[in-house]
PDB file of C-alpha atoms in Angstrom:
ATOM      1  CA  HIS A   1     107.542 -98.781-172.661  1.00 43.00           C
ATOM      2  CA  ASP A   2     111.117 -99.916-172.068  1.00 46.00           C
ATOM      3  CA  LEU A   3     111.807 -96.729-170.113  1.00 49.00           C
ATOM      4  CA  LEU A   4     108.661 -97.106-168.031  1.00 46.00           C
ATOM      5  CA  THR A   5     109.753-100.623-167.084  1.00 47.00           C
ATOM      6  CA  LYS A   6     113.358 -99.644-166.471  1.00 52.00           C
ATOM      7  CA  TRP A   7     112.949 -96.525-164.332  1.00 62.00           C
ATOM      8  CA  THR A   8     109.851 -97.321-162.276  1.00 68.00           C
ATOM      9  CA  HIS A   9     109.155-100.079-159.784  1.00 71.00           C
ATOM     10  CA  PRO A  10     108.589-103.290-161.801  1.00 70.00           C
ATOM     11  CA  ARG A  11     105.407-104.217-159.908  1.00 77.00           C
ATOM     12  CA  ARG A  12     104.181-100.929-158.477  1.00 80.00           C
ATOM     13  CA  GLY A  13     104.931 -98.567-161.349  1.00 77.00           C
ATOM     14  CA  ASN A  14     101.689 -99.100-163.258  1.00 79.00           C
ATOM     15  CA  ASP A  15      99.644 -99.020-160.031  1.00 82.00           C
ATOM     16  CA  PHE A  16     101.245 -95.676-159.186  1.00 82.00           C
ATOM     17  CA  LEU A  17     100.228 -94.293-162.598  1.00 83.00           C
ATOM     18  CA  GLN A  18      96.641 -95.483-162.022  1.00 85.00           C
ATOM     19  CA  LEU A  19      96.498 -93.459-158.784  1.00 86.00           C
ATOM     20  CA  CYS A  20      97.436 -90.204-160.534  1.00 87.00           C
ATOM     21  CA  GLU A  21      94.678 -87.921-161.769  1.00 86.00           C
ATOM     22  CA  GLY A  22      96.860 -85.830-164.047  1.00 87.00           C
ATOM     23  CA  PHE A  23     100.297 -85.854-165.622  1.00 89.00           C
ATOM     24  CA  THR A  24     102.846 -83.340-166.789  1.00 89.00           C
ATOM     25  CA  LEU A  25     104.567 -84.500-169.964  1.00 89.00           C
ATOM     26  CA  ILE A  26     108.036 -83.385-171.064  1.00 87.00           C
ATOM     27  CA  THR A  27     107.278 -84.676-174.571  1.00 87.00           C
ATOM     28  CA  PRO A  28     103.949 -85.603-176.239  1.00 87.00           C
ATOM     29  CA  ALA A  29     105.137 -89.193-176.810  1.00 88.00           C
ATOM     30  CA  LEU A  30     104.735 -89.863-173.072  1.00 87.00           C
ATOM     31  CA  GLN A  31     100.959 -89.574-173.509  1.00 87.00           C
ATOM     32  CA  GLU A  32     100.930 -93.167-174.760  1.00 86.00           C
ATOM     33  CA  LEU A  33     102.340 -94.399-171.432  1.00 84.00           C
ATOM     34  CA  ILE A  34      99.701 -92.907-169.152  1.00 86.00           C
ATOM     35  CA  PRO A  35      96.195 -94.313-168.523  1.00 87.00           C
ATOM     36  CA  LYS A  36      93.845 -93.505-171.401  1.00 87.00           C
ATOM     37  CA  ASP A  37      91.254 -91.747-169.231  1.00 87.00           C
ATOM     38  CA  ARG A  38      93.736 -89.319-167.595  1.00 87.00           C
ATOM     39  CA  ILE A  39      94.725 -85.819-168.547  1.00 86.00           C
ATOM     40  CA  GLY A  40      98.257 -84.988-169.622  1.00 87.00           C
ATOM     41  CA  GLN A  41      99.582 -81.430-169.866  1.00 90.00           C
ATOM     42  CA  ARG A  42     102.693 -80.834-171.898  1.00 89.00           C
ATOM     43  CA  ILE A  43     105.465 -78.641-170.483  1.00 88.00           C
ATOM     44  CA  HIS A  44     107.837 -77.229-173.089  1.00 87.00           C
ATOM     45  CA  PRO A  45     111.573 -77.132-172.313  1.00 85.00           C
ATOM     46  CA  GLY A  46     112.554 -73.647-171.241  1.00 88.00           C
ATOM     47  CA  VAL A  47     115.160 -71.394-172.816  1.00 93.00           C
ATOM     48  CA  ASP A  48     116.774 -68.351-171.234  1.00 95.00           C
ATOM     49  CA  PHE A  49     116.643 -66.005-174.230  1.00 96.00           C
ATOM     50  CA  GLY A  50     118.664 -63.473-172.275  1.00 96.00           C
ATOM     51  CA  LEU A  51     121.626 -65.833-172.690  1.00 97.00           C
ATOM     52  CA  PHE A  52     120.812 -68.015-175.694  1.00 97.00           C
ATOM     53  CA  HIS A  53     120.223 -65.898-178.793  1.00 98.00           C
ATOM     54  CA  PRO A  54     122.030 -65.197-182.084  1.00 98.00           C
ATOM     55  CA  GLN A  55     125.302 -63.429-181.331  1.00 97.00           C
ATOM     56  CA  PRO A  56     128.628 -62.877-183.100  1.00 96.00           C
ATOM     57  CA  ALA A  57     131.529 -65.162-182.320  1.00 96.00           C
ATOM     58  CA  ASP A  58     134.375 -63.657-180.324  1.00 96.00           C
ATOM     59  CA  PRO A  59     137.368 -63.673-182.747  1.00 94.00           C
ATOM     60  CA  ALA A  60     139.873 -64.102-179.907  1.00 95.00           C
ATOM     61  CA  LEU A  61     137.930 -67.044-178.490  1.00 95.00           C
ATOM     62  CA  ARG A  62     137.700 -68.652-181.915  1.00 94.00           C
ATOM     63  CA  ALA A  63     141.431 -68.174-182.442  1.00 92.00           C
ATOM     64  CA  ALA A  64     142.045 -69.865-179.090  1.00 93.00           C
ATOM     65  CA  HIS A  65     140.040 -72.964-180.078  1.00 93.00           C
ATOM     66  CA  ALA A  66     140.346 -73.279-183.859  1.00 90.00           C
ATOM     67  CA  ARG A  67     143.560 -75.089-184.760  1.00 86.00           C
ATOM     68  CA  ARG A  68     143.348 -74.318-188.468  1.00 86.00           C
ATOM     69  CA  PRO A  69     142.081 -71.058-190.014  1.00 81.00           C
ATOM     70  CA  ASN A  70     139.648 -72.746-192.395  1.00 89.00           C
ATOM     71  CA  GLU A  71     138.165 -75.400-190.097  1.00 94.00           C
ATOM     72  CA  LYS A  72     134.534 -75.597-189.080  1.00 96.00           C
ATOM     73  CA  LEU A  73     133.576 -75.918-185.426  1.00 97.00           C
ATOM     74  CA  ILE A  74     130.911 -78.304-184.171  1.00 97.00           C
ATOM     75  CA  VAL A  75     129.737 -77.729-180.607  1.00 96.00           C
ATOM     76  CA  TYR A  76     128.126 -80.326-178.371  1.00 94.00           C
ATOM     77  CA  CYS A  77     127.151 -79.483-174.791  1.00 92.00           C
ATOM     78  CA  GLY A  78     126.495 -82.451-172.566  1.00 88.00           C
ATOM     79  CA  GLY A  79     127.921 -85.287-170.567  1.00 86.00           C
ATOM     80  CA  VAL A  80     128.454 -88.909-171.455  1.00 88.00           C
ATOM     81  CA  ASN A  81     126.588 -91.701-169.687  1.00 84.00           C
ATOM     82  CA  ARG A  82     125.860 -95.350-170.335  1.00 83.00           C
ATOM     83  CA  LEU A  83     122.645 -94.466-172.183  1.00 82.00           C
ATOM     84  CA  ASN A  84     124.177 -92.042-174.678  1.00 88.00           C
ATOM     85  CA  GLU A  85     127.777 -93.263-174.905  1.00 89.00           C
ATOM     86  CA  SER A  86     127.293 -95.035-178.238  1.00 91.00           C
ATOM     87  CA  GLU A  87     125.554 -91.969-179.680  1.00 93.00           C
ATOM     88  CA  ILE A  88     128.359 -89.625-178.617  1.00 93.00           C
ATOM     89  CA  ARG A  89     130.834 -92.042-180.161  1.00 94.00           C
ATOM     90  CA  THR A  90     129.030 -91.741-183.524  1.00 95.00           C
ATOM     91  CA  LEU A  91     129.511 -87.965-183.331  1.00 96.00           C
ATOM     92  CA  TYR A  92     133.237 -88.440-182.737  1.00 95.00           C
ATOM     93  CA  GLU A  93     133.351 -90.908-185.642  1.00 96.00           C
ATOM     94  CA  ALA A  94     131.572 -88.431-187.927  1.00 96.00           C
ATOM     95  CA  VAL A  95     134.078 -85.686-187.060  1.00 97.00           C
ATOM     96  CA  ALA A  96     136.979 -88.051-187.774  1.00 97.00           C
ATOM     97  CA  LEU A  97     135.407 -89.098-191.081  1.00 97.00           C
ATOM     98  CA  LEU A  98     134.839 -85.495-192.189  1.00 97.00           C
ATOM     99  CA  ASN A  99     138.490 -84.689-191.572  1.00 96.00           C
ATOM    100  CA  GLU A 100     139.601 -87.866-193.338  1.00 96.00           C
ATOM    101  CA  GLU A 101     137.554 -86.872-196.389  1.00 96.00           C
ATOM    102  CA  GLY A 102     139.097 -83.410-196.545  1.00 95.00           C
ATOM    103  CA  TYR A 103     136.605 -81.280-194.622  1.00 95.00           C
ATOM    104  CA  PRO A 104     138.571 -79.689-191.741  1.00 96.00           C
ATOM    105  CA  CYS A 105     136.443 -79.554-188.622  1.00 96.00           C
ATOM    106  CA  GLN A 106     136.761 -79.857-184.898  1.00 96.00           C
ATOM    107  CA  LEU A 107     134.369 -80.809-182.106  1.00 96.00           C
ATOM    108  CA  LEU A 108     134.191 -78.651-178.993  1.00 96.00           C
ATOM    109  CA  HIS A 109     132.635 -80.826-176.278  1.00 94.00           C
ATOM    110  CA  THR A 110     131.584 -79.427-172.917  1.00 92.00           C
ATOM    111  CA  GLY A 111     130.413 -81.495-169.965  1.00 87.00           C
ATOM    112  CA  PRO A 112     131.427 -83.011-166.618  1.00 85.00           C
ATOM    113  CA  PRO A 113     135.204 -83.609-166.772  1.00 78.00           C
ATOM    114  CA  ALA A 114     135.165 -86.995-165.015  1.00 74.00           C
ATOM    115  CA  THR A 115     132.766 -88.672-167.445  1.00 75.00           C
ATOM    116  CA  LEU A 116     134.383 -87.031-170.472  1.00 76.00           C
ATOM    117  CA  ALA A 117     137.854 -88.143-169.390  1.00 76.00           C
ATOM    118  CA  THR A 118     136.758 -91.756-168.888  1.00 81.00           C
ATOM    119  CA  PHE A 119     134.988 -91.796-172.238  1.00 84.00           C
ATOM    120  CA  HIS A 120     137.907 -90.082-173.986  1.00 80.00           C
ATOM    121  CA  GLU A 121     140.406 -92.620-172.663  1.00 82.00           C
ATOM    122  CA  SER A 122     138.342 -95.488-174.084  1.00 85.00           C
ATOM    123  CA  LEU A 123     138.560 -94.184-177.657  1.00 88.00           C
ATOM    124  CA  PRO A 124     141.229 -94.887-180.282  1.00 91.00           C
ATOM    125  CA  ARG A 125     143.579 -92.008-181.111  1.00 89.00           C
ATOM    126  CA  GLU A 126     141.977 -91.264-184.489  1.00 91.00           C
ATOM    127  CA  LEU A 127     138.632 -90.482-182.818  1.00 91.00           C
ATOM    128  CA  LYS A 128     140.211 -88.083-180.300  1.00 89.00           C
ATOM    129  CA  GLU A 129     142.414 -86.179-182.719  1.00 91.00           C
ATOM    130  CA  HIS A 130     139.876 -83.497-183.665  1.00 94.00           C
ATOM    131  CA  VAL A 131     138.080 -83.098-180.317  1.00 94.00           C
ATOM    132  CA  GLN A 132     138.628 -80.537-177.563  1.00 93.00           C
ATOM    133  CA  HIS A 133     137.117 -81.219-174.153  1.00 90.00           C
ATOM    134  CA  LEU A 134     136.276 -77.929-172.491  1.00 92.00           C
ATOM    135  CA  GLY A 135     134.984 -79.442-169.253  1.00 88.00           C
ATOM    136  CA  TRP A 136     132.013 -78.237-167.262  1.00 90.00           C
ATOM    137  CA  LEU A 137     131.069 -74.648-168.000  1.00 92.00           C
ATOM    138  CA  HIS A 138     128.717 -72.427-166.055  1.00 93.00           C
ATOM    139  CA  LYS A 139     125.497 -71.686-167.907  1.00 92.00           C
ATOM    140  CA  ARG A 140     126.619 -68.080-168.420  1.00 95.00           C
ATOM    141  CA  GLU A 141     129.825 -69.268-170.117  1.00 95.00           C
ATOM    142  CA  LEU A 142     128.062 -71.508-172.630  1.00 96.00           C
ATOM    143  CA  PRO A 143     126.708 -68.877-175.074  1.00 97.00           C
ATOM    144  CA  ALA A 144     130.196 -67.587-175.952  1.00 97.00           C
ATOM    145  CA  ILE A 145     131.348 -71.127-176.776  1.00 97.00           C
ATOM    146  CA  MET A 146     128.108 -71.921-178.599  1.00 97.00           C
ATOM    147  CA  ALA A 147     128.483 -68.745-180.673  1.00 98.00           C
ATOM    148  CA  LEU A 148     131.670 -70.276-182.133  1.00 97.00           C
ATOM    149  CA  ALA A 149     129.685 -73.135-183.672  1.00 97.00           C
ATOM    150  CA  ASP A 150     129.227 -73.461-187.401  1.00 96.00           C
ATOM    151  CA  VAL A 151     126.742 -76.223-186.609  1.00 96.00           C
ATOM    152  CA  PHE A 152     125.243 -77.959-183.585  1.00 96.00           C
ATOM    153  CA  VAL A 153     124.810 -81.726-183.659  1.00 95.00           C
ATOM    154  CA  GLN A 154     122.585 -83.704-181.308  1.00 94.00           C
ATOM    155  CA  PRO A 155     123.641 -87.284-182.064  1.00 94.00           C
ATOM    156  CA  GLY A 156     121.236 -90.166-181.684  1.00 91.00           C
ATOM    157  CA  CYS A 157     118.553 -92.217-183.362  1.00 90.00           C
ATOM    158  CA  ILE A 158     114.858 -92.940-183.044  1.00 91.00           C
ATOM    159  CA  GLY A 159     114.262 -95.063-179.953  1.00 89.00           C
ATOM    160  CA  PRO A 160     112.911 -94.871-176.396  1.00 86.00           C
ATOM    161  CA  TYR A 161     115.829 -92.856-175.005  1.00 85.00           C
ATOM    162  CA  ASN A 162     115.473 -89.974-177.470  1.00 88.00           C
ATOM    163  CA  THR A 163     111.714 -90.250-177.935  1.00 89.00           C
ATOM    164  CA  TYR A 164     110.726 -89.933-174.276  1.00 86.00           C
ATOM    165  CA  ARG A 165     113.423 -87.715-172.745  1.00 84.00           C
ATOM    166  CA  LEU A 166     113.506 -83.973-172.143  1.00 81.00           C
ATOM    167  CA  PRO A 167     115.351 -82.473-175.138  1.00 78.00           C
ATOM    168  CA  SER A 168     116.838 -79.640-173.078  1.00 83.00           C
ATOM    169  CA  LYS A 169     119.820 -78.786-175.328  1.00 89.00           C
ATOM    170  CA  ILE A 170     117.964 -78.608-178.635  1.00 93.00           C
ATOM    171  CA  PRO A 171     115.935 -75.444-177.812  1.00 94.00           C
ATOM    172  CA  GLN A 172     119.179 -73.742-176.741  1.00 95.00           C
ATOM    173  CA  PHE A 173     120.841 -74.815-180.012  1.00 96.00           C
ATOM    174  CA  LEU A 174     117.912 -73.454-182.036  1.00 96.00           C
ATOM    175  CA  ALA A 175     117.841 -70.200-180.049  1.00 96.00           C
ATOM    176  CA  MET A 176     121.450 -69.501-181.060  1.00 97.00           C
ATOM    177  CA  GLY A 177     120.348 -69.217-184.696  1.00 96.00           C
ATOM    178  CA  LYS A 178     122.865 -71.737-186.077  1.00 95.00           C
ATOM    179  CA  PRO A 179     122.213 -74.887-188.154  1.00 96.00           C
ATOM    180  CA  VAL A 180     121.127 -77.859-186.031  1.00 97.00           C
ATOM    181  CA  VAL A 181     121.373 -81.564-186.872  1.00 96.00           C
ATOM    182  CA  LEU A 182     119.244 -83.900-184.741  1.00 95.00           C
ATOM    183  CA  PRO A 183     117.411 -87.256-184.716  1.00 94.00           C
ATOM    184  CA  ALA A 184     113.993 -87.330-186.398  1.00 94.00           C
ATOM    185  CA  THR A 185     112.124 -87.746-183.118  1.00 92.00           C
ATOM    186  CA  ASN A 186     110.838 -85.769-180.138  1.00 91.00           C
ATOM    187  CA  LEU A 187     111.113 -82.018-180.900  1.00 90.00           C
ATOM    188  CA  ALA A 188     111.937 -82.850-184.509  1.00 93.00           C
ATOM    189  CA  HIS A 189     108.211 -83.551-184.998  1.00 92.00           C
ATOM    190  CA  GLU A 190     107.667 -79.786-184.658  1.00 92.00           C
ATOM    191  CA  LEU A 191     110.435 -78.892-187.128  1.00 94.00           C
ATOM    192  CA  ARG A 192     110.769 -79.175-190.895  1.00 96.00           C
ATOM    193  CA  ASP A 193     113.630 -81.265-192.222  1.00 96.00           C
ATOM    194  CA  GLY A 194     115.904 -79.161-194.408  1.00 95.00           C
ATOM    195  CA  HIS A 195     114.241 -75.922-193.322  1.00 96.00           C
ATOM    196  CA  ASP A 196     114.337 -75.618-189.519  1.00 95.00           C
ATOM    197  CA  ALA A 197     116.977 -78.324-189.011  1.00 96.00           C
ATOM    198  CA  LEU A 198     118.568 -81.329-190.679  1.00 96.00           C
ATOM    199  CA  PHE A 199     117.362 -84.726-189.508  1.00 96.00           C
ATOM    200  CA  LEU A 200     119.713 -87.655-189.015  1.00 92.00           C
TER     201      LEU A 200
END
């Protein structure tokens, strides 16, 4: 309900919904926000299986990005904005903590360079030490980077932002055939914890 209030007109939003005869829903949770007597049709997030599918990592590409021979690579594809900034920070903190506890790993983060640079500059040195910003990559360039991943992590928690939004990256992560860690909401309701993915 917070999102409905925040992103629609404060007085006209509900009236607009009453005028609609049908709704397309990017996640089933949105059903609770539409009038009870209206029809909602779910649209699943699409995946281009021609690009996103299990594939071997390019050894030369891994050598170019892995700083230590035994380190694990975590890949996150996506920008930073005011809604997810705290969640992305928790991912950076987790990577720093893993390294501190003796588990060598590195985060490869793709996304719009401007937002990543601003976010990166705001962090203390210890949170930036094991992160590589790869900038914005064309969709066709992503699978090769994603194939380097030992694990994909979608940071976040249960709340309106993750419950009601389109989880566009998670289907791509799953299609690559690598382990996925994600919040226990949205698409996680269709997965089994510890079998299809690991829930935060």
